[in-house]
PDB file of C-alpha atoms in Angstrom:
ATOM      1  CA  MET K   1    -166.977  10.583 -21.286  1.00 60.00           C
ATOM      2  CA  THR K   2    -167.382  13.410 -23.798  1.00 70.00           C
ATOM      3  CA  ARG K   3    -166.264  13.411 -27.395  1.00 71.00           C
ATOM      4  CA  ALA K   4    -164.655  16.864 -27.183  1.00 70.00           C
ATOM      5  CA  GLY K   5    -162.661  15.976 -24.073  1.00 71.00           C
ATOM      6  CA  LEU K   6    -161.512  12.672 -25.540  1.00 78.00           C
ATOM      7  CA  VAL K   7    -160.368  14.266 -28.806  1.00 80.00           C
ATOM      8  CA  ALA K   8    -158.597  17.123 -26.998  1.00 79.00           C
ATOM      9  CA  THR K   9    -156.710  14.713 -24.746  1.00 79.00           C
ATOM     10  CA  ALA K  10    -155.722  12.441 -27.638  1.00 84.00           C
ATOM     11  CA  ALA K  11    -154.475  15.412 -29.685  1.00 87.00           C
ATOM     12  CA  ARG K  12    -152.397  16.712 -26.765  1.00 84.00           C
ATOM     13  CA  VAL K  13    -150.782  13.318 -26.147  1.00 83.00           C
ATOM     14  CA  LEU K  14    -149.963  12.890 -29.843  1.00 87.00           C
ATOM     15  CA  ARG K  15    -148.342  16.342 -29.944  1.00 87.00           C
ATOM     16  CA  GLN K  16    -146.177  15.385 -27.004  1.00 83.00           C
ATOM     17  CA  LEU K  17    -145.206  12.081 -28.587  1.00 83.00           C
ATOM     18  CA  ARG K  18    -144.293  13.772 -31.854  1.00 83.00           C
ATOM     19  CA  GLY K  19    -141.559  15.725 -30.095  1.00 82.00           C
ATOM     20  CA  ASP K  20    -140.320  12.770 -28.043  1.00 83.00           C
ATOM     21  CA  HIS K  21    -137.984  10.999 -30.445  1.00 85.00           C
ATOM     22  CA  ARG K  22    -136.718   8.530 -27.848  1.00 84.00           C
ATOM     23  CA  THR K  23    -140.218   7.286 -27.122  1.00 85.00           C
ATOM     24  CA  ILE K  24    -140.971   6.957 -30.823  1.00 86.00           C
ATOM     25  CA  ALA K  25    -137.793   4.908 -31.218  1.00 86.00           C
ATOM     26  CA  LEU K  26    -138.811   2.713 -28.284  1.00 84.00           C
ATOM     27  CA  LEU K  27    -142.253   2.156 -29.785  1.00 86.00           C
ATOM     28  CA  LEU K  28    -141.261   1.507 -33.383  1.00 88.00           C
ATOM     29  CA  VAL K  29    -137.578   0.569 -33.563  1.00 90.00           C
ATOM     30  CA  VAL K  30    -136.953  -1.598 -30.512  1.00 87.00           C
ATOM     31  CA  PRO K  31    -139.491  -4.350 -31.410  1.00 88.00           C
ATOM     32  CA  CYS K  32    -138.014  -4.571 -34.902  1.00 91.00           C
ATOM     33  CA  VAL K  33    -134.469  -4.766 -33.540  1.00 92.00           C
ATOM     34  CA  MET K  34    -135.431  -7.552 -31.146  1.00 90.00           C
ATOM     35  CA  LEU K  35    -137.201  -9.509 -33.875  1.00 91.00           C
ATOM     36  CA  GLY K  36    -134.241  -9.004 -36.190  1.00 93.00           C
ATOM     37  CA  LEU K  37    -131.760 -10.259 -33.597  1.00 93.00           C
ATOM     38  CA  LEU K  38    -133.800 -13.385 -32.952  1.00 91.00           C
ATOM     39  CA  ALA K  39    -134.214 -14.075 -36.667  1.00 92.00           C
ATOM     40  CA  TRP K  40    -130.451 -13.697 -37.089  1.00 93.00           C
ATOM     41  CA  MET K  41    -129.682 -15.934 -34.099  1.00 92.00           C
ATOM     42  CA  TYR K  42    -131.902 -18.736 -35.370  1.00 91.00           C
ATOM     43  CA  ASP K  43    -131.213 -18.303 -39.075  1.00 89.00           C
ATOM     44  CA  GLY K  44    -131.508 -21.614 -40.900  1.00 85.00           C
ATOM     45  CA  THR K  45    -133.570 -23.237 -38.134  1.00 88.00           C
ATOM     46  CA  PRO K  46    -137.338 -23.495 -37.571  1.00 88.00           C
ATOM     47  CA  VAL K  47    -137.074 -21.803 -34.163  1.00 87.00           C
ATOM     48  CA  PHE K  48    -137.903 -18.270 -35.303  1.00 90.00           C
ATOM     49  CA  ASP K  49    -140.984 -19.456 -37.191  1.00 88.00           C
ATOM     50  CA  ARG K  50    -142.103 -21.135 -33.969  1.00 85.00           C
ATOM     51  CA  ILE K  51    -141.547 -18.245 -31.534  1.00 87.00           C
ATOM     52  CA  GLY K  52    -141.852 -15.271 -33.900  1.00 87.00           C
ATOM     53  CA  PRO K  53    -145.670 -15.078 -33.894  1.00 86.00           C
ATOM     54  CA  ALA K  54    -145.745 -15.261 -30.092  1.00 85.00           C
ATOM     55  CA  LEU K  55    -143.257 -12.409 -29.886  1.00 86.00           C
ATOM     56  CA  LEU K  56    -145.549 -10.288 -32.062  1.00 83.00           C
ATOM     57  CA  GLY K  57    -148.111 -10.825 -29.319  1.00 81.00           C
ATOM     58  CA  ILE K  58    -145.700  -9.988 -26.495  1.00 85.00           C
ATOM     59  CA  PHE K  59    -143.592  -7.040 -27.691  1.00 85.00           C
ATOM     60  CA  PRO K  60    -146.450  -4.572 -28.385  1.00 84.00           C
ATOM     61  CA  PHE K  61    -147.997  -5.221 -24.978  1.00 89.00           C
ATOM     62  CA  THR K  62    -144.695  -4.819 -23.136  1.00 88.00           C
ATOM     63  CA  VAL K  63    -143.568  -1.644 -24.891  1.00 87.00           C
ATOM     64  CA  MET K  64    -146.920   0.112 -24.658  1.00 87.00           C
ATOM     65  CA  PHE K  65    -147.238  -0.860 -20.989  1.00 90.00           C
ATOM     66  CA  VAL K  66    -143.946   0.838 -20.116  1.00 87.00           C
ATOM     67  CA  VAL K  67    -144.484   3.955 -22.238  1.00 87.00           C
ATOM     68  CA  THR K  68    -148.059   4.540 -21.076  1.00 86.00           C
ATOM     69  CA  SER K  69    -147.425   3.986 -17.370  1.00 86.00           C
ATOM     70  CA  VAL K  70    -144.395   6.294 -17.317  1.00 84.00           C
ATOM     71  CA  SER K  71    -146.025   8.999 -19.463  1.00 81.00           C
ATOM     72  CA  THR K  72    -149.184   9.106 -17.362  1.00 80.00           C
ATOM     73  CA  LEU K  73    -147.259   9.178 -14.101  1.00 80.00           C
ATOM     74  CA  ARG K  74    -145.051  11.993 -15.399  1.00 78.00           C
ATOM     75  CA  GLU K  75    -148.121  14.122 -16.064  1.00 73.00           C
ATOM     76  CA  ARG K  76    -149.466  13.378 -12.611  1.00 73.00           C
ATOM     77  CA  THR K  77    -146.250  14.133 -10.719  1.00 73.00           C
ATOM     78  CA  GLY K  78    -145.728  17.290 -12.779  1.00 69.00           C
ATOM     79  CA  GLY K  79    -149.163  18.613 -11.835  1.00 67.00           C
ATOM     80  CA  THR K  80    -150.476  18.545 -15.414  1.00 65.00           C
ATOM     81  CA  LEU K  81    -153.170  16.029 -14.592  1.00 65.00           C
ATOM     82  CA  GLU K  82    -154.323  18.005 -11.569  1.00 63.00           C
ATOM     83  CA  ARG K  83    -154.687  21.160 -13.671  1.00 68.00           C
ATOM     84  CA  LEU K  84    -156.613  19.261 -16.325  1.00 63.00           C
ATOM     85  CA  MET K  85    -158.970  17.874 -13.717  1.00 64.00           C
ATOM     86  CA  THR K  86    -159.995  21.417 -12.749  1.00 63.00           C
ATOM     87  CA  THR K  87    -161.437  21.790 -16.265  1.00 66.00           C
ATOM     88  CA  PRO K  88    -164.634  20.089 -17.472  1.00 66.00           C
ATOM     89  CA  LEU K  89    -162.537  17.058 -18.469  1.00 68.00           C
ATOM     90  CA  ARG K  90    -163.543  13.836 -16.776  1.00 71.00           C
ATOM     91  CA  ARG K  91    -161.423  10.854 -15.837  1.00 71.00           C
ATOM     92  CA  GLY K  92    -163.020   8.909 -18.667  1.00 73.00           C
ATOM     93  CA  ASP K  93    -161.995  11.639 -21.130  1.00 76.00           C
ATOM     94  CA  LEU K  94    -158.376  11.421 -19.990  1.00 78.00           C
ATOM     95  CA  VAL K  95    -158.179   7.644 -20.006  1.00 79.00           C
ATOM     96  CA  GLY K  96    -160.067   7.408 -23.303  1.00 81.00           C
ATOM     97  CA  GLY K  97    -157.874  10.107 -24.849  1.00 83.00           C
ATOM     98  CA  TYR K  98    -154.737   8.230 -23.879  1.00 81.00           C
ATOM     99  CA  ALA K  99    -156.195   5.020 -25.288  1.00 82.00           C
ATOM    100  CA  VAL K 100    -157.058   6.727 -28.593  1.00 85.00           C
ATOM    101  CA  ALA K 101    -153.663   8.433 -28.889  1.00 86.00           C
ATOM    102  CA  PHE K 102    -151.640   5.348 -28.095  1.00 83.00           C
ATOM    103  CA  GLY K 103    -154.055   3.300 -30.165  1.00 82.00           C
ATOM    104  CA  ALA K 104    -153.110   5.403 -33.190  1.00 86.00           C
ATOM    105  CA  VAL K 105    -149.461   4.765 -32.402  1.00 86.00           C
ATOM    106  CA  ALA K 106    -150.255   1.077 -31.904  1.00 82.00           C
ATOM    107  CA  ILE K 107    -151.619   0.868 -35.455  1.00 83.00           C
ATOM    108  CA  VAL K 108    -148.311   2.137 -36.808  1.00 89.00           C
ATOM    109  CA  GLN K 109    -146.366  -0.140 -34.476  1.00 86.00           C
ATOM    110  CA  ALA K 110    -148.401  -3.197 -35.487  1.00 83.00           C
ATOM    111  CA  VAL K 111    -147.953  -2.493 -39.211  1.00 86.00           C
ATOM    112  CA  VAL K 112    -144.214  -1.827 -38.887  1.00 91.00           C
ATOM    113  CA  ALA K 113    -143.481  -4.828 -36.644  1.00 88.00           C
ATOM    114  CA  THR K 114    -145.600  -7.229 -38.701  1.00 87.00           C
ATOM    115  CA  ALA K 115    -144.123  -6.064 -42.017  1.00 90.00           C
ATOM    116  CA  TRP K 116    -140.590  -6.252 -40.609  1.00 92.00           C
ATOM    117  CA  ALA K 117    -141.107  -9.754 -39.188  1.00 90.00           C
ATOM    118  CA  VAL K 118    -142.630 -11.161 -42.378  1.00 89.00           C
ATOM    119  CA  TRP K 119    -140.839  -9.369 -45.213  1.00 91.00           C
ATOM    120  CA  VAL K 120    -137.438  -8.653 -43.670  1.00 92.00           C
ATOM    121  CA  CYS K 121    -136.966 -11.379 -41.062  1.00 92.00           C
ATOM    122  CA  GLY K 122    -138.716 -14.031 -43.163  1.00 90.00           C
ATOM    123  CA  LEU K 123    -141.347 -15.102 -40.632  1.00 89.00           C
ATOM    124  CA  ASP K 124    -143.568 -17.772 -42.182  1.00 88.00           C
ATOM    125  CA  VAL K 125    -147.237 -16.958 -41.560  1.00 88.00           C
ATOM    126  CA  ALA K 126    -149.962 -19.177 -42.999  1.00 89.00           C
ATOM    127  CA  GLY K 127    -152.856 -16.831 -42.221  1.00 88.00           C
ATOM    128  CA  PRO K 128    -153.681 -13.371 -43.572  1.00 91.00           C
ATOM    129  CA  LEU K 129    -151.341 -10.584 -42.485  1.00 86.00           C
ATOM    130  CA  PRO K 130    -154.199  -8.178 -41.616  1.00 89.00           C
ATOM    131  CA  ALA K 131    -155.342 -10.673 -38.961  1.00 89.00           C
ATOM    132  CA  LEU K 132    -151.838 -10.764 -37.491  1.00 86.00           C
ATOM    133  CA  GLY K 133    -151.665  -6.976 -37.476  1.00 85.00           C
ATOM    134  CA  LEU K 134    -155.123  -6.758 -35.878  1.00 88.00           C
ATOM    135  CA  VAL K 135    -154.076  -8.969 -32.968  1.00 89.00           C
ATOM    136  CA  ALA K 136    -150.852  -6.994 -32.523  1.00 85.00           C
ATOM    137  CA  PHE K 137    -152.877  -3.763 -32.480  1.00 86.00           C
ATOM    138  CA  VAL K 138    -155.376  -4.951 -29.854  1.00 89.00           C
ATOM    139  CA  ASP K 139    -152.492  -6.365 -27.836  1.00 87.00           C
ATOM    140  CA  ALA K 140    -150.838  -2.936 -27.864  1.00 85.00           C
ATOM    141  CA  ILE K 141    -154.118  -1.395 -26.683  1.00 87.00           C
ATOM    142  CA  ALA K 142    -154.136  -3.937 -23.841  1.00 90.00           C
ATOM    143  CA  GLY K 143    -150.628  -2.817 -22.900  1.00 89.00           C
ATOM    144  CA  THR K 144    -151.846   0.791 -22.918  1.00 87.00           C
ATOM    145  CA  ALA K 145    -154.854  -0.056 -20.750  1.00 88.00           C
ATOM    146  CA  PHE K 146    -152.826  -1.914 -18.154  1.00 90.00           C
ATOM    147  CA  GLY K 147    -150.141   0.770 -18.241  1.00 88.00           C
ATOM    148  CA  LEU K 148    -152.777   3.357 -17.354  1.00 84.00           C
ATOM    149  CA  LEU K 149    -153.995   1.101 -14.569  1.00 85.00           C
ATOM    150  CA  ALA K 150    -150.485   0.520 -13.209  1.00 85.00           C
ATOM    151  CA  SER K 151    -149.709   4.246 -13.201  1.00 81.00           C
ATOM    152  CA  ALA K 152    -152.496   4.807 -10.672  1.00 77.00           C
ATOM    153  CA  PHE K 153    -150.600   2.756  -8.088  1.00 79.00           C
ATOM    154  CA  ALA K 154    -147.109   4.201  -8.633  1.00 78.00           C
ATOM    155  CA  ARG K 155    -145.657   7.313  -7.040  1.00 76.00           C
ATOM    156  CA  THR K 156    -142.468   7.646  -9.096  1.00 77.00           C
ATOM    157  CA  GLU K 157    -141.392   6.734 -12.613  1.00 75.00           C
ATOM    158  CA  PHE K 158    -139.061   4.128 -11.143  1.00 77.00           C
ATOM    159  CA  GLN K 159    -141.984   2.484  -9.387  1.00 78.00           C
ATOM    160  CA  ALA K 160    -143.933   2.511 -12.653  1.00 78.00           C
ATOM    161  CA  VAL K 161    -141.082   0.688 -14.400  1.00 78.00           C
ATOM    162  CA  GLN K 162    -140.942  -1.815 -11.532  1.00 81.00           C
ATOM    163  CA  PHE K 163    -144.450  -2.932 -12.434  1.00 82.00           C
ATOM    164  CA  MET K 164    -143.073  -4.382 -15.669  1.00 81.00           C
ATOM    165  CA  PRO K 165    -141.170  -7.319 -14.106  1.00 80.00           C
ATOM    166  CA  ALA K 166    -143.934  -7.713 -11.527  1.00 83.00           C
ATOM    167  CA  PHE K 167    -146.787  -7.768 -14.035  1.00 86.00           C
ATOM    168  CA  VAL K 168    -145.346  -8.487 -17.490  1.00 87.00           C
ATOM    169  CA  LEU K 169    -142.559 -11.002 -16.788  1.00 87.00           C
ATOM    170  CA  PRO K 170    -144.859 -13.658 -15.257  1.00 90.00           C
ATOM    171  CA  GLN K 171    -147.080 -13.340 -18.317  1.00 90.00           C
ATOM    172  CA  PHE K 172    -144.058 -13.735 -20.582  1.00 87.00           C
ATOM    173  CA  LEU K 173    -143.180 -16.994 -18.794  1.00 89.00           C
ATOM    174  CA  LEU K 174    -146.710 -18.399 -18.754  1.00 92.00           C
ATOM    175  CA  ALA K 175    -148.120 -17.219 -22.096  1.00 90.00           C
ATOM    176  CA  GLY K 176    -146.922 -20.269 -24.034  1.00 85.00           C
ATOM    177  CA  LEU K 177    -143.708 -18.917 -25.528  1.00 82.00           C
ATOM    178  CA  LEU K 178    -141.298 -21.097 -23.533  1.00 82.00           C
ATOM    179  CA  GLN K 179    -143.621 -24.064 -23.129  1.00 85.00           C
ATOM    180  CA  PRO K 180    -147.110 -24.812 -24.468  1.00 86.00           C
ATOM    181  CA  ARG K 181    -149.741 -23.803 -21.953  1.00 89.00           C
ATOM    182  CA  ASP K 182    -151.287 -27.282 -22.071  1.00 88.00           C
ATOM    183  CA  ALA K 183    -147.980 -28.693 -20.804  1.00 89.00           C
ATOM    184  CA  LEU K 184    -147.792 -26.382 -17.781  1.00 90.00           C
ATOM    185  CA  PRO K 185    -148.483 -27.730 -14.287  1.00 93.00           C
ATOM    186  CA  THR K 186    -152.175 -27.522 -13.427  1.00 92.00           C
ATOM    187  CA  VAL K 187    -151.886 -24.547 -11.074  1.00 94.00           C
ATOM    188  CA  LEU K 188    -149.746 -22.556 -13.513  1.00 93.00           C
ATOM    189  CA  ARG K 189    -152.115 -23.379 -16.358  1.00 93.00           C
ATOM    190  CA  HIS K 190    -155.019 -21.943 -14.362  1.00 94.00           C
ATOM    191  CA  VAL K 191    -152.960 -18.828 -13.593  1.00 94.00           C
ATOM    192  CA  SER K 192    -152.119 -18.529 -17.286  1.00 94.00           C
ATOM    193  CA  ASP K 193    -155.842 -18.561 -18.087  1.00 93.00           C
ATOM    194  CA  LEU K 194    -156.203 -15.312 -16.128  1.00 93.00           C
ATOM    195  CA  LEU K 195    -153.497 -13.376 -18.007  1.00 93.00           C
ATOM    196  CA  PRO K 196    -154.161 -11.237 -21.117  1.00 93.00           C
ATOM    197  CA  LEU K 197    -150.894 -12.127 -22.869  1.00 92.00           C
ATOM    198  CA  SER K 198    -151.922 -15.787 -22.926  1.00 93.00           C
ATOM    199  CA  TYR K 199    -154.842 -14.935 -25.199  1.00 94.00           C
ATOM    200  CA  ALA K 200    -152.747 -12.647 -27.374  1.00 92.00           C
ATOM    201  CA  VAL K 201    -150.260 -15.457 -27.965  1.00 91.00           C
ATOM    202  CA  ASP K 202    -153.077 -17.942 -28.623  1.00 92.00           C
ATOM    203  CA  ALA K 203    -154.593 -15.602 -31.220  1.00 92.00           C
ATOM    204  CA  VAL K 204    -151.347 -14.978 -33.126  1.00 90.00           C
ATOM    205  CA  GLU K 205    -150.533 -18.684 -33.040  1.00 89.00           C
ATOM    206  CA  HIS K 206    -153.840 -19.435 -34.781  1.00 90.00           C
ATOM    207  CA  VAL K 207    -153.058 -16.818 -37.435  1.00 90.00           C
ATOM    208  CA  ALA K 208    -149.559 -18.166 -37.976  1.00 87.00           C
ATOM    209  CA  ARG K 209    -150.593 -21.801 -38.309  1.00 87.00           C
ATOM    210  CA  ARG K 210    -153.911 -21.646 -40.196  1.00 87.00           C
ATOM    211  CA  ALA K 211    -154.770 -20.186 -43.590  1.00 87.00           C
ATOM    212  CA  ASP K 212    -158.298 -19.358 -42.363  1.00 88.00           C
ATOM    213  CA  PRO K 213    -157.828 -18.552 -38.661  1.00 88.00           C
ATOM    214  CA  TRP K 214    -160.891 -16.405 -37.970  1.00 87.00           C
ATOM    215  CA  ALA K 215    -163.009 -19.074 -36.267  1.00 86.00           C
ATOM    216  CA  GLU K 216    -160.175 -20.374 -34.080  1.00 89.00           C
ATOM    217  CA  MET K 217    -158.855 -16.942 -33.089  1.00 90.00           C
ATOM    218  CA  SER K 218    -162.265 -15.446 -32.319  1.00 92.00           C
ATOM    219  CA  THR K 219    -162.427 -16.679 -28.707  1.00 93.00           C
ATOM    220  CA  PRO K 220    -158.941 -15.593 -27.536  1.00 94.00           C
ATOM    221  CA  PHE K 221    -159.330 -12.351 -29.474  1.00 93.00           C
ATOM    222  CA  ALA K 222    -162.665 -11.599 -27.777  1.00 95.00           C
ATOM    223  CA  VAL K 223    -161.160 -12.333 -24.351  1.00 95.00           C
ATOM    224  CA  LEU K 224    -158.247  -9.984 -25.114  1.00 94.00           C
ATOM    225  CA  VAL K 225    -160.692  -7.225 -26.075  1.00 93.00           C
ATOM    226  CA  ALA K 226    -162.596  -7.837 -22.829  1.00 95.00           C
ATOM    227  CA  PHE K 227    -159.360  -7.415 -20.862  1.00 94.00           C
ATOM    228  CA  CYS K 228    -158.785  -4.079 -22.635  1.00 90.00           C
ATOM    229  CA  VAL K 229    -162.263  -2.767 -21.815  1.00 90.00           C
ATOM    230  CA  ALA K 230    -162.085  -3.899 -18.184  1.00 92.00           C
ATOM    231  CA  ALA K 231    -158.616  -2.406 -17.624  1.00 89.00           C
ATOM    232  CA  LEU K 232    -159.630   0.938 -19.162  1.00 86.00           C
ATOM    233  CA  ALA K 233    -162.776   1.058 -17.022  1.00 86.00           C
ATOM    234  CA  VAL K 234    -160.868   0.346 -13.817  1.00 86.00           C
ATOM    235  CA  ALA K 235    -158.150   2.837 -14.794  1.00 83.00           C
ATOM    236  CA  ALA K 236    -160.775   5.552 -15.256  1.00 79.00           C
ATOM    237  CA  LEU K 237    -162.166   4.844 -11.794  1.00 81.00           C
ATOM    238  CA  THR K 238    -158.814   4.719  -9.994  1.00 77.00           C
ATOM    239  CA  LEU K 239    -156.892   7.490 -11.761  1.00 70.00           C
ATOM    240  CA  PRO K 240    -155.844   9.991  -9.068  1.00 61.00           C
ATOM    241  CA  ARG K 241    -155.514  13.694  -9.704  1.00 54.00           C
ATOM    242  CA  ARG K 242    -151.931  13.872  -8.497  1.00 52.00           C
ATOM    243  CA  THR K 243    -149.271  11.918  -6.654  1.00 49.00           C
ATOM    244  CA  PRO K 244    -148.854  12.971  -3.006  1.00 51.00           C
TER     245      PRO K 244
END
């Protein structure tokens, strides 16, 4: 991986995103709309305060997974990736550039979604807001990493989208949003221990429930970071030049 190649790739991706208003809306507006609808549905009840933090761990991952997998596949099917690979750029430069570009977007997404949930939707958070935003940011990076990985195994944009119910929906069900992970059947609890969203939800739950969450959230946060690094490394190794 070279610094020049990484920066060039990140700048190119950000230029493309700047002109794609629909993708920007998907990244920034849709999570806020979903949080707002849930806050409205459960207004006057403690339900939103219970599930809201978990959703801040789920929405960034899901949205970034879809956007990254489709965007990367579009470049591959259009021949852009193949042309770039004839230059001195390496696979690590491309994957790292995507991670940096979408990471910058993830910072904005995390700030917007967290501010909206707390100050507009009234989400009650006991811990510091920067900690909540930090988990949402790393969770978005995890979605980017796994989106890059999924794009390597898809041949069409439709196939890339199909990875969402195959990969994200089981995590949504087992991450602790619908039922605490400790209450899951033994087999499902062990499966949940292997999924990145489980650790994202654990981390945001610690932030939401504790005024000083750093010690409790450190383990799930570290595991989530490890998932990001591993997924990016595998994506760099498996990224094909083009789709046959």
